[in-house]
C-alpha cells in the first residue's frame, strides 16, 4: 500500500497564480509550482494509457504557467484548469502527496525528480 494513500489534505490554498500549498493530515506542507504539477499530469493526453509512456515533453510546459482554477473532485482529487488550456487531468491526493517536491520528500522518492 502507498504510504501516502491515507494522507488527506487539511487545507488547500492557491497562492497567486502559479503556486499551490497543501497542508496534509500528517502535518506536512507541500508547495507546488503550477508548471511542476502540469508536467506530472497523468491524463490520457499526457501519458499513453497502454504503455505508460509520457506523451508530454516536459520542456513544452512554460515555467510561467499559471493555475486558472482548481476544484475538488469528490473527496479524492483535484482538477486544474491551466493557462495553456489543458484541463483533462485529475490529481488524486495520494499522487499529489507522493509528488511533493520538498527536499525531505524528494529524498524519499526520486520518481518525480527529473521533471522539476
Short mmCIF file of C-alpha atoms in Angstrom, two decimals:
data_model
loop_
_atom_site.label_atom_id
_atom_site.label_comp_id
_atom_site.label_asym_id
_atom_site.label_seq_id
_atom_site.Cartn_x
_atom_site.Cartn_y
_atom_site.Cartn_z
CA UNK A 1 0.00 0.00 0.00
CA UNK A 2 1.23 3.50 -0.82
CA UNK A 3 2.49 5.24 2.33
CA UNK A 4 0.58 8.38 1.34
CA UNK A 5 -2.73 6.69 0.47
CA UNK A 6 -4.38 7.55 3.81
CA UNK A 7 -3.00 11.09 3.99
CA UNK A 8 -5.68 13.69 3.26
CA UNK A 9 -5.46 17.45 2.77
CA UNK A 10 -6.47 19.60 5.73
CA UNK A 11 -6.11 22.85 3.78
CA UNK A 12 -5.61 23.65 0.10
CA UNK A 13 -4.65 27.18 -0.89
CA UNK A 14 -3.80 28.72 -4.24
CA UNK A 15 -1.06 31.33 -3.73
CA UNK A 16 -1.02 33.85 -6.54
CA UNK A 17 -1.50 32.34 -9.98
CA UNK A 18 1.40 29.91 -10.03
CA UNK A 19 1.62 28.15 -6.66
CA UNK A 20 -0.47 25.70 -4.65
CA UNK A 21 0.04 24.94 -0.94
CA UNK A 22 -1.42 21.84 0.69
CA UNK A 23 -1.35 21.16 4.43
CA UNK A 24 -1.68 17.39 4.86
CA UNK A 25 -3.31 15.47 7.70
CA UNK A 26 0.13 14.18 8.74
CA UNK A 27 1.21 17.80 9.40
CA UNK A 28 3.40 18.10 6.30
CA UNK A 29 3.04 21.11 3.98
CA UNK A 30 3.65 20.71 0.25
CA UNK A 31 4.32 23.69 -2.01
CA UNK A 32 3.86 23.08 -5.73
CA UNK A 33 4.66 25.30 -8.71
CA UNK A 34 1.96 25.17 -11.39
CA UNK A 35 4.45 24.13 -14.07
CA UNK A 36 5.68 21.24 -11.89
CA UNK A 37 2.17 19.86 -11.43
CA UNK A 38 1.30 20.30 -15.10
CA UNK A 39 4.43 18.35 -16.10
CA UNK A 40 3.17 15.48 -13.93
CA UNK A 41 -0.29 15.24 -15.47
CA UNK A 42 -1.28 11.57 -15.90
CA UNK A 43 -4.29 12.05 -18.20
CA UNK A 44 -4.65 10.12 -21.47
CA UNK A 45 -3.45 13.15 -23.45
CA UNK A 46 -0.21 13.32 -21.45
CA UNK A 47 0.56 9.63 -20.83
CA UNK A 48 -0.05 6.67 -23.16
CA UNK A 49 -2.74 4.62 -21.45
CA UNK A 50 -1.35 1.28 -22.68
CA UNK A 51 2.38 1.72 -22.19
CA UNK A 52 2.55 4.44 -19.53
CA UNK A 53 5.00 6.29 -21.78
CA UNK A 54 4.89 10.08 -21.36
CA UNK A 55 3.40 11.87 -24.36
CA UNK A 56 4.07 15.33 -22.97
CA UNK A 57 7.55 16.78 -23.41
CA UNK A 58 8.39 18.50 -20.08
CA UNK A 59 10.14 21.33 -21.92
CA UNK A 60 6.84 22.10 -23.72
CA UNK A 61 5.40 23.41 -20.45
CA UNK A 62 6.45 27.01 -19.79
CA UNK A 63 7.90 27.80 -16.37
CA UNK A 64 5.47 30.72 -16.08
CA UNK A 65 2.38 28.51 -16.49
CA UNK A 66 -0.44 29.51 -14.15
CA UNK A 67 -3.41 27.90 -12.43
CA UNK A 68 -6.61 29.34 -13.88
CA UNK A 69 -8.78 27.33 -11.48
CA UNK A 70 -8.60 24.40 -9.09
CA UNK A 71 -11.58 22.34 -7.92
CA UNK A 72 -12.19 19.32 -5.72
CA UNK A 73 -13.13 16.07 -7.43
CA UNK A 74 -15.27 14.25 -4.91
CA UNK A 75 -13.27 13.55 -1.77
CA UNK A 76 -10.20 12.15 -3.50
CA UNK A 77 -8.59 14.51 -6.02
CA UNK A 78 -8.07 17.96 -7.51
CA UNK A 79 -8.84 19.12 -11.04
CA UNK A 80 -6.95 22.04 -12.59
CA UNK A 81 -7.56 24.39 -15.48
CA UNK A 82 -4.11 25.53 -16.66
CA UNK A 83 -3.19 28.71 -18.54
CA UNK A 84 -2.03 26.59 -21.51
CA UNK A 85 -5.65 25.45 -21.98
CA UNK A 86 -5.15 21.93 -20.61
CA UNK A 87 -7.88 20.73 -18.24
CA UNK A 88 -8.32 16.96 -18.52
CA UNK A 89 -6.05 15.79 -15.71
CA UNK A 90 -7.25 14.64 -12.30
CA UNK A 91 -4.70 14.62 -9.49
CA UNK A 92 -5.60 12.14 -6.72
CA UNK A 93 -4.48 13.21 -3.26
CA UNK A 94 -2.14 10.21 -2.94
CA UNK A 95 -0.42 11.23 -6.19
CA UNK A 96 -0.11 14.85 -5.05
CA UNK A 97 1.38 13.79 -1.71
CA UNK A 98 3.84 11.48 -3.49
CA UNK A 99 4.80 14.35 -5.84
CA UNK A 100 5.76 16.70 -3.00
CA UNK A 101 8.91 18.44 -4.26
CA UNK A 102 10.36 19.40 -0.87
CA UNK A 103 13.87 18.15 -0.06
CA UNK A 104 12.61 15.71 2.57
CA UNK A 105 10.09 14.07 0.24
CA UNK A 106 12.25 14.22 -2.89
CA UNK A 107 14.95 12.36 -0.97
CA UNK A 108 12.46 9.62 -0.10
CA UNK A 109 11.37 9.15 -3.73
CA UNK A 110 13.26 10.01 -6.90
CA UNK A 111 10.39 9.05 -9.24
CA UNK A 112 9.46 12.68 -9.91
CA UNK A 113 12.84 14.41 -9.71
CA UNK A 114 13.63 14.73 -13.45
CA UNK A 115 10.60 16.90 -14.23
CA UNK A 116 11.21 19.79 -11.85
#
